[in-house]
Amino acid sequence: MDREQLLSAVEGSAALKRAFFASEADSVLEAGRRLAQALSDGHKLLVFGNGGSAADAQHFAAELVNRFVNDRPALPAIALTTDTSVLTSIANDADYESIFSRQIEALGAEGDVAVAISTSGNSPNVLKAAAVAREKGLTTIGLAGHDGGKLGASVDLCLTVDHPETARIQEVHGMLIHFFCQIIEDELFS
């Protein structure tokens, strides 16, 4: 990569973000408000995904449990991607497809929010978890890429970054997480 390619990539990333948020601003605000309302009502967030999306899930939970911008009380958010003993026991004793859904069975309650993150929108374990969450009465919010895949039709509200490159999709997902945190802090603590 040379300087020109770098600057071109930055401009492409910025253009994608501008287009996405111009198109989806109302849905972003709606998702953020649903998250804030659930937390205000005493519920928790369960966040999950694979690979880079697992890192996004952990990032989101960390910003809520600790703090985003403001000093404030801790908020209940759990990344279902972090407990290696739970993950490996489920994968070994049942199957990999159940690593998140089994945790939702154990930890999820009506009124909680399940945040499913999948850049393809087609990760079987994410789809299974979203289905179990809906069956249990959780609100389901998806962050997807490409055309949304099966996740788009499997959740209550899906924010889909329609782009062919996983890295660019993940960049927008990172911004969404930060905006959700800001909306939550504004709604609950301003």
Coordinates of N, CA and C in Angstrom, one line a residue:
M1 N 0.9 -1.2 0.0 CA 0.0 0.0 0.0 C 0.9 1.2 0.0
D2 N 0.6 2.2 -0.9 CA 1.3 3.4 -0.9 C 0.4 4.5 -0.3
R3 N 0.9 5.8 -0.3 CA 0.2 6.9 0.3 C -1.2 7.1 -0.4
E4 N -1.1 7.1 -1.7 CA -2.3 7.3 -2.5 C -3.4 6.2 -2.2
Q5 N -3.0 5.0 -2.1 CA -3.9 3.9 -1.8 C -4.5 4.1 -0.4
L6 N -3.6 4.5 0.5 CA -4.1 4.7 1.9 C -5.1 5.8 1.9
L7 N -4.9 6.9 1.3 CA -5.8 8.0 1.3 C -7.1 7.7 0.6
S8 N -7.0 6.9 -0.5 CA -8.2 6.4 -1.2 C -9.0 5.5 -0.3
A9 N -8.4 4.6 0.4 CA -9.1 3.7 1.4 C -9.8 4.5 2.5
V10 N -9.1 5.5 3.0 CA -9.7 6.3 4.0 C -11.0 7.0 3.5
E11 N -10.9 7.6 2.3 CA -12.0 8.3 1.7 C -13.1 7.3 1.4
G12 N -12.8 6.1 1.0 CA -13.9 5.1 0.7 C -14.6 4.7 2.0
S13 N -13.8 4.6 3.1 CA -14.4 4.3 4.4 C -15.3 5.4 4.9
A14 N -14.8 6.6 4.7 CA -15.6 7.8 5.2 C -16.9 7.9 4.4
A15 N -16.8 7.7 3.1 CA -17.9 7.8 2.2 C -19.0 6.7 2.6
L16 N -18.5 5.5 2.9 CA -19.5 4.5 3.3 C -20.2 4.9 4.6
K17 N -19.4 5.4 5.6 CA -20.0 5.8 6.8 C -21.0 6.9 6.6
R18 N -20.7 7.9 5.8 CA -21.6 9.0 5.6 C -22.9 8.5 4.9
A19 N -22.8 7.6 3.9 CA -24.0 7.1 3.3 C -24.8 6.3 4.2
F20 N -24.2 5.4 5.0 CA -24.9 4.5 5.9 C -25.7 5.3 6.9
F21 N -25.0 6.3 7.6 CA -25.7 7.0 8.6 C -26.8 8.0 8.1
A22 N -26.5 8.5 6.9 CA -27.6 9.3 6.2 C -28.8 8.5 5.9
S23 N -28.6 7.3 5.6 CA -29.8 6.4 5.2 C -30.4 5.8 6.5
E24 N -29.6 5.5 7.5 CA -30.1 4.7 8.6 C -30.2 5.4 9.9
A25 N -30.1 6.7 9.9 CA -30.1 7.5 11.2 C -31.3 7.2 12.0
D26 N -32.5 7.2 11.5 CA -33.6 6.9 12.3 C -33.6 5.5 12.9
S27 N -33.1 4.5 12.2 CA -33.1 3.2 12.7 C -32.0 3.1 13.8
V28 N -30.9 3.8 13.6 CA -29.8 3.8 14.6 C -30.3 4.4 15.9
L29 N -31.1 5.5 15.8 CA -31.6 6.1 17.0 C -32.7 5.2 17.7
E30 N -33.5 4.6 16.9 CA -34.5 3.7 17.4 C -33.8 2.5 18.2
A31 N -32.8 1.9 17.6 CA -32.1 0.8 18.2 C -31.5 1.3 19.5
G32 N -30.8 2.5 19.5 CA -30.2 3.0 20.7 C -31.2 3.3 21.8
R33 N -32.4 3.8 21.4 CA -33.5 4.0 22.4 C -34.0 2.8 23.0
R34 N -34.1 1.7 22.2 CA -34.6 0.4 22.7 C -33.6 -0.1 23.7
L35 N -32.3 0.0 23.4 CA -31.3 -0.5 24.3 C -31.4 0.3 25.6
A36 N -31.5 1.6 25.5 CA -31.6 2.5 26.7 C -32.8 2.2 27.5
Q37 N -34.0 2.0 26.9 CA -35.2 1.7 27.6 C -35.1 0.4 28.3
A38 N -34.5 -0.7 27.7 CA -34.4 -1.9 28.4 C -33.5 -1.8 29.6
L39 N -32.4 -1.1 29.5 CA -31.5 -0.8 30.7 C -32.3 0.0 31.7
S40 N -33.0 1.0 31.3 CA -33.8 1.8 32.3 C -34.8 1.0 33.0
D41 N -35.3 0.0 32.4 CA -36.4 -0.9 33.0 C -35.8 -2.0 33.8
G42 N -34.4 -2.0 34.0 CA -33.8 -3.0 34.8 C -33.4 -4.3 34.1
H43 N -33.4 -4.3 32.8 CA -33.0 -5.4 32.0 C -31.5 -5.4 31.6
K44 N -31.0 -6.4 31.0 CA -29.6 -6.5 30.6 C -29.5 -6.7 29.1
L45 N -28.3 -6.5 28.6 CA -27.9 -6.7 27.2 C -27.0 -8.0 27.1
L46 N -27.3 -8.8 26.2 CA -26.5 -10.0 25.9 C -26.0 -9.8 24.5
V47 N -24.7 -9.8 24.3 CA -24.1 -9.4 23.0 C -23.2 -10.5 22.5
F48 N -23.3 -10.8 21.2 CA -22.5 -12.0 20.7 C -22.2 -11.8 19.2
G49 N -21.2 -12.5 18.8 CA -20.7 -12.6 17.4 C -19.5 -13.4 17.3
N50 N -19.0 -13.7 16.1 CA -17.8 -14.5 15.9 C -16.6 -13.6 15.4
G51 N -15.4 -14.0 15.8 CA -14.2 -13.3 15.3 C -14.2 -11.9 15.6
G52 N -14.0 -11.0 14.6 CA -14.1 -9.6 14.9 C -15.4 -9.1 15.5
S53 N -16.4 -9.8 15.2 CA -17.7 -9.4 15.8 C -17.8 -9.8 17.3
A54 N -17.0 -10.9 17.6 CA -16.9 -11.2 19.1 C -16.1 -10.1 19.8
A55 N -15.1 -9.6 19.1 CA -14.4 -8.4 19.7 C -15.3 -7.2 19.9
D56 N -16.1 -7.0 18.9 CA -17.1 -5.9 19.0 C -18.1 -6.1 20.1
A57 N -18.5 -7.4 20.3 CA -19.4 -7.7 21.4 C -18.8 -7.4 22.8
Q58 N -17.5 -7.7 22.9 CA -16.8 -7.5 24.1 C -16.6 -6.0 24.4
H59 N -16.3 -5.3 23.3 CA -16.1 -3.8 23.3 C -17.3 -3.2 23.8
F60 N -18.5 -3.5 23.3 CA -19.8 -2.9 23.6 C -20.1 -3.2 25.1
A61 N -19.9 -4.4 25.5 CA -20.2 -4.8 26.9 C -19.3 -4.0 27.9
A62 N -18.0 -3.9 27.5 CA -17.0 -3.2 28.4 C -17.4 -1.7 28.5
E63 N -17.8 -1.1 27.4 CA -18.2 0.4 27.5 C -19.4 0.6 28.4
L64 N -20.3 -0.4 28.5 CA -21.5 -0.3 29.3 C -21.2 -0.6 30.8
V65 N -20.5 -1.7 31.0 CA -20.2 -2.1 32.4 C -19.3 -1.1 33.0
N66 N -18.3 -0.6 32.3 CA -17.4 0.4 32.9 C -17.9 1.8 32.7
R67 N -17.6 2.4 31.5 CA -18.1 3.7 31.2 C -17.7 4.0 29.7
F68 N -18.5 4.9 29.1 CA -18.2 5.3 27.7 C -17.5 6.7 27.8
V69 N -18.3 7.7 28.0 CA -17.7 9.1 28.1 C -17.9 9.6 29.5
N70 N -19.0 9.4 30.1 CA -19.4 9.9 31.4 C -19.1 9.0 32.5
D71 N -18.7 9.5 33.7 CA -18.7 8.7 34.9 C -20.2 8.5 35.3
R72 N -20.6 7.3 35.5 CA -22.0 6.9 35.7 C -22.0 5.5 36.3
P73 N -23.2 5.1 36.8 CA -23.3 3.7 37.4 C -23.1 2.7 36.3
A74 N -22.6 1.6 36.7 CA -22.3 0.5 35.7 C -23.7 0.0 35.2
L75 N -23.6 -0.5 33.9 CA -24.8 -1.0 33.3 C -24.7 -2.5 33.0
P76 N -25.7 -3.3 33.1 CA -25.6 -4.7 32.9 C -25.6 -5.1 31.4
A77 N -24.4 -5.5 31.0 CA -24.2 -6.0 29.6 C -23.2 -7.2 29.7
I78 N -23.5 -8.2 29.0 CA -22.6 -9.4 29.0 C -22.3 -9.8 27.6
A79 N -21.0 -9.9 27.3 CA -20.5 -10.5 26.0 C -20.5 -12.0 26.2
L80 N -21.3 -12.7 25.4 CA -21.4 -14.1 25.4 C -20.2 -14.8 24.8
T81 N -19.1 -14.1 24.5 CA -18.0 -14.5 23.8 C -16.8 -14.7 24.6
T82 N -16.9 -14.5 26.0 CA -15.7 -14.4 26.8 C -15.4 -15.6 27.7
D83 N -16.3 -16.4 28.1 CA -16.1 -17.4 29.0 C -15.6 -18.7 28.3
T84 N -14.3 -18.9 28.2 CA -13.8 -20.0 27.4 C -14.3 -21.4 27.9
S85 N -14.5 -21.5 29.2 CA -15.0 -22.8 29.8 C -16.4 -23.1 29.3
V86 N -17.2 -22.1 29.4 CA -18.6 -22.2 28.9 C -18.6 -22.5 27.4
L87 N -17.9 -21.7 26.6 CA -17.9 -21.8 25.2 C -17.4 -23.2 24.7
T88 N -16.3 -23.7 25.3 CA -15.7 -24.9 24.9 C -16.5 -26.1 25.4
S89 N -17.1 -26.0 26.6 CA -18.0 -27.1 27.0 C -19.2 -27.3 26.1
I90 N -19.8 -26.2 25.8 CA -21.0 -26.3 24.9 C -20.6 -26.8 23.5
A91 N -19.5 -26.3 23.0 CA -19.0 -26.7 21.7 C -18.6 -28.2 21.7
N92 N -18.0 -28.7 22.8 CA -17.6 -30.1 22.9 C -18.8 -31.0 23.1
D93 N -19.6 -30.6 24.1 CA -20.7 -31.5 24.5 C -22.0 -31.5 23.7
A94 N -22.2 -30.3 23.0 CA -23.4 -30.2 22.2 C -22.9 -30.0 20.8
D95 N -22.7 -28.7 20.4 CA -22.2 -28.3 19.1 C -21.8 -26.9 19.1
Y96 N -21.0 -26.5 18.1 CA -20.5 -25.1 18.1 C -21.7 -24.1 17.8
E97 N -22.7 -24.6 17.1 CA -23.9 -23.8 16.7 C -24.6 -23.3 18.0
S98 N -24.4 -24.0 19.1 CA -25.2 -23.7 20.3 C -24.4 -22.9 21.3
I99 N -23.2 -22.4 21.0 CA -22.4 -21.7 22.0 C -23.1 -20.4 22.6
F100 N -23.9 -19.7 21.8 CA -24.5 -18.5 22.2 C -26.0 -18.8 22.7
S101 N -26.7 -19.7 22.0 CA -28.1 -19.9 22.3 C -28.2 -20.6 23.7
R102 N -27.3 -21.5 24.0 CA -27.3 -22.1 25.3 C -27.2 -21.1 26.5
Q103 N -26.3 -20.1 26.2 CA -26.1 -19.1 27.2 C -27.3 -18.2 27.4
I104 N -28.0 -17.9 26.2 CA -29.2 -17.1 26.3 C -30.3 -17.9 27.0
E105 N -30.3 -19.2 26.9 CA -31.3 -20.0 27.6 C -31.0 -19.8 29.1
A106 N -29.8 -19.8 29.5 CA -29.4 -19.7 30.9 C -29.5 -18.3 31.5
L107 N -29.2 -17.3 30.7 CA -29.0 -15.9 31.2 C -30.1 -14.9 30.8
G108 N -30.8 -15.2 29.7 CA -31.7 -14.3 29.1 C -33.1 -14.4 29.8
A109 N -33.7 -13.2 29.9 CA -35.0 -13.1 30.4 C -35.9 -12.1 29.6
E110 N -37.2 -12.3 29.6 CA -38.0 -11.4 28.9 C -37.7 -10.0 29.3
G111 N -37.6 -9.1 28.3 CA -37.3 -7.7 28.5 C -35.8 -7.4 28.2
D112 N -35.0 -8.4 28.3 CA -33.6 -8.2 28.0 C -33.4 -8.0 26.5
V113 N -32.2 -7.5 26.1 CA -32.0 -7.3 24.6 C -30.8 -8.2 24.2
A114 N -31.0 -9.0 23.2 CA -29.9 -9.7 22.5 C -29.4 -8.9 21.3
V115 N -28.1 -8.6 21.3 CA -27.5 -7.9 20.2 C -26.7 -8.9 19.4
A116 N -27.1 -9.3 18.2 CA -26.5 -10.3 17.4 C -25.6 -9.6 16.3
I117 N -24.3 -9.9 16.3 CA -23.4 -9.2 15.3 C -22.9 -10.3 14.4
S118 N -23.1 -10.0 13.1 CA -22.6 -11.0 12.1 C -22.4 -10.2 10.8
T119 N -21.1 -10.1 10.3 CA -20.8 -9.3 9.1 C -21.5 -10.0 7.9
S120 N -21.6 -11.3 7.9 CA -22.2 -12.0 6.8 C -23.8 -12.0 6.9
G121 N -24.2 -12.0 8.2 CA -25.6 -12.1 8.5 C -26.1 -13.6 8.4
N122 N -25.1 -14.5 8.3 CA -25.5 -15.9 8.1 C -24.8 -16.9 9.0
S123 N -24.2 -16.4 10.1 CA -23.5 -17.3 11.0 C -24.5 -18.1 11.7
P124 N -24.4 -19.5 11.6 CA -25.4 -20.4 12.2 C -25.6 -20.2 13.7
N125 N -24.5 -20.0 14.4 CA -24.6 -19.9 15.9 C -25.2 -18.6 16.3
V126 N -25.0 -17.5 15.5 CA -25.7 -16.2 15.8 C -27.2 -16.3 15.4
L127 N -27.5 -17.0 14.3 CA -28.9 -17.1 14.0 C -29.7 -18.0 15.0
K128 N -29.0 -19.0 15.5 CA -29.7 -19.9 16.5 C -29.9 -19.1 17.8
A129 N -29.0 -18.3 18.2 CA -29.1 -17.5 19.4 C -30.2 -16.5 19.2
A130 N -30.3 -15.9 18.1 CA -31.3 -14.9 17.9 C -32.7 -15.5 17.9
A131 N -32.8 -16.7 17.4 CA -34.1 -17.4 17.4 C -34.5 -17.8 18.9
V132 N -33.5 -18.3 19.6 CA -33.8 -18.6 21.0 C -34.2 -17.4 21.8
A133 N -33.5 -16.3 21.5 CA -33.8 -15.0 22.2 C -35.2 -14.6 22.0
R134 N -35.6 -14.6 20.7 CA -37.0 -14.2 20.4 C -38.0 -15.2 21.1
E135 N -37.7 -16.5 21.1 CA -38.6 -17.4 21.7 C -38.8 -17.1 23.2
K136 N -37.7 -16.6 23.9 CA -37.7 -16.3 25.3 C -38.3 -14.9 25.6
G137 N -38.6 -14.1 24.6 CA -39.2 -12.8 24.8 C -38.2 -11.7 24.9
L138 N -37.0 -11.9 24.4 CA -36.0 -10.8 24.4 C -36.2 -10.0 23.2
T139 N -35.9 -8.7 23.3 CA -35.8 -7.9 22.1 C -34.6 -8.3 21.3
T140 N -34.6 -8.3 20.0 CA -33.4 -8.7 19.3 C -33.0 -7.6 18.3
I141 N -31.8 -7.3 18.4 CA -31.2 -6.2 17.5 C -30.0 -6.9 16.8
G142 N -30.0 -6.7 15.5 CA -28.9 -7.3 14.7 C -28.0 -6.2 14.1
L143 N -26.7 -6.5 14.0 CA -25.8 -5.7 13.2 C -25.2 -6.6 12.2
A144 N -25.5 -6.3 10.9 CA -25.1 -7.2 9.8 C -24.4 -6.5 8.7
G145 N -24.0 -7.3 7.7 CA -23.3 -6.7 6.6 C -23.9 -7.3 5.3
H146 N -23.3 -6.9 4.2 CA -23.7 -7.4 2.9 C -25.2 -7.0 2.7
D147 N -26.0 -8.0 2.5 CA -27.5 -7.8 2.3 C -28.3 -8.1 3.6
G148 N -27.6 -8.3 4.7 CA -28.2 -8.6 5.9 C -28.3 -10.1 6.2
G149 N -28.2 -10.9 5.1 CA -28.3 -12.4 5.2 C -29.6 -12.8 5.9
K150 N -29.6 -13.9 6.5 CA -30.7 -14.4 7.2 C -31.0 -13.7 8.5
L151 N -30.0 -13.0 9.0 CA -30.1 -12.3 10.3 C -31.2 -11.1 10.1
G152 N -31.2 -10.5 9.0 CA -32.1 -9.4 8.7 C -33.5 -9.7 9.0
A153 N -33.9 -11.0 8.7 CA -35.3 -11.4 8.9 C -35.5 -12.1 10.2
S154 N -34.4 -12.3 11.0 CA -34.5 -13.1 12.2 C -34.5 -12.2 13.5
V155 N -34.4 -10.9 13.4 CA -34.4 -10.0 14.5 C -35.5 -8.9 14.4
D156 N -35.7 -8.3 15.5 CA -36.7 -7.2 15.6 C -36.3 -6.0 14.8
L157 N -35.0 -5.7 14.9 CA -34.4 -4.5 14.2 C -33.0 -4.9 13.7
C158 N -32.8 -4.7 12.4 CA -31.4 -5.1 11.9 C -30.8 -3.8 11.2
L159 N -29.6 -3.5 11.6 CA -28.9 -2.4 10.9 C -27.9 -3.1 10.0
T160 N -28.1 -3.0 8.7 CA -27.3 -3.7 7.7 C -26.4 -2.7 7.0
V161 N -25.1 -3.0 7.0 CA -24.1 -2.3 6.2 C -23.9 -3.0 4.9
D162 N -24.5 -2.5 3.9 CA -24.5 -3.1 2.6 C -23.2 -2.8 1.8
H163 N -22.2 -3.6 2.1 CA -20.8 -3.4 1.5 C -20.2 -4.8 1.4
P164 N -19.3 -5.0 0.4 CA -18.7 -6.3 0.2 C -17.5 -6.6 1.0
E165 N -16.9 -5.6 1.7 CA -15.7 -5.8 2.4 C -16.0 -5.9 3.9
T166 N -15.6 -7.0 4.5 CA -15.8 -7.2 6.0 C -15.2 -6.1 6.8
A167 N -13.9 -5.7 6.5 CA -13.3 -4.7 7.3 C -14.1 -3.4 7.3
R168 N -14.6 -3.0 6.2 CA -15.4 -1.7 6.2 C -16.7 -1.9 7.0
I169 N -17.3 -3.1 6.9 CA -18.5 -3.4 7.7 C -18.2 -3.3 9.1
Q170 N -17.1 -3.9 9.6 CA -16.7 -3.8 11.0 C -16.4 -2.4 11.4
E171 N -15.9 -1.6 10.6 CA -15.7 -0.2 11.0 C -17.0 0.5 11.3
V172 N -18.0 0.3 10.5 CA -19.3 0.9 10.8 C -19.9 0.3 12.0
H173 N -19.8 -1.0 12.2 CA -20.3 -1.6 13.4 C -19.6 -1.0 14.7
G174 N -18.4 -0.7 14.6 CA -17.7 0.0 15.7 C -18.3 1.3 16.0
M175 N -18.6 2.1 14.9 CA -19.2 3.4 15.1 C -20.6 3.2 15.7
L176 N -21.4 2.2 15.2 CA -22.7 2.0 15.8 C -22.6 1.7 17.3
I177 N -21.7 0.9 17.7 CA -21.5 0.6 19.1 C -21.3 1.9 19.9
H178 N -20.4 2.7 19.4 CA -20.1 4.0 20.1 C -21.4 4.9 20.1
F179 N -22.1 4.9 19.1 CA -23.3 5.8 19.1 C -24.3 5.2 20.0
F180 N -24.5 3.8 20.1 CA -25.4 3.2 21.0 C -25.0 3.6 22.4
C181 N -23.7 3.6 22.7 CA -23.3 3.9 24.1 C -23.6 5.4 24.4
Q182 N -23.4 6.3 23.4 CA -23.7 7.7 23.6 C -25.2 7.9 23.8
I183 N -26.0 7.2 23.0 CA -27.5 7.3 23.2 C -27.9 6.9 24.6
I184 N -27.4 5.7 25.0 CA -27.7 5.2 26.3 C -27.3 6.1 27.4
E185 N -26.1 6.7 27.3 CA -25.7 7.6 28.4 C -26.6 8.9 28.4
D186 N -26.9 9.4 27.2 CA -27.7 10.6 27.1 C -29.1 10.3 27.6
E187 N -29.7 9.2 27.2 CA -31.0 8.9 27.7 C -31.2 8.6 29.2
L188 N -30.2 7.9 29.7 CA -30.3 7.5 31.1 C -29.6 8.5 32.1
F189 N -28.7 9.3 31.7 CA -27.9 10.0 32.7 C -27.8 11.5 32.4
S190 N -28.5 12.0 31.4 CA -28.4 13.5 31.1 C -29.6 14.2 31.7

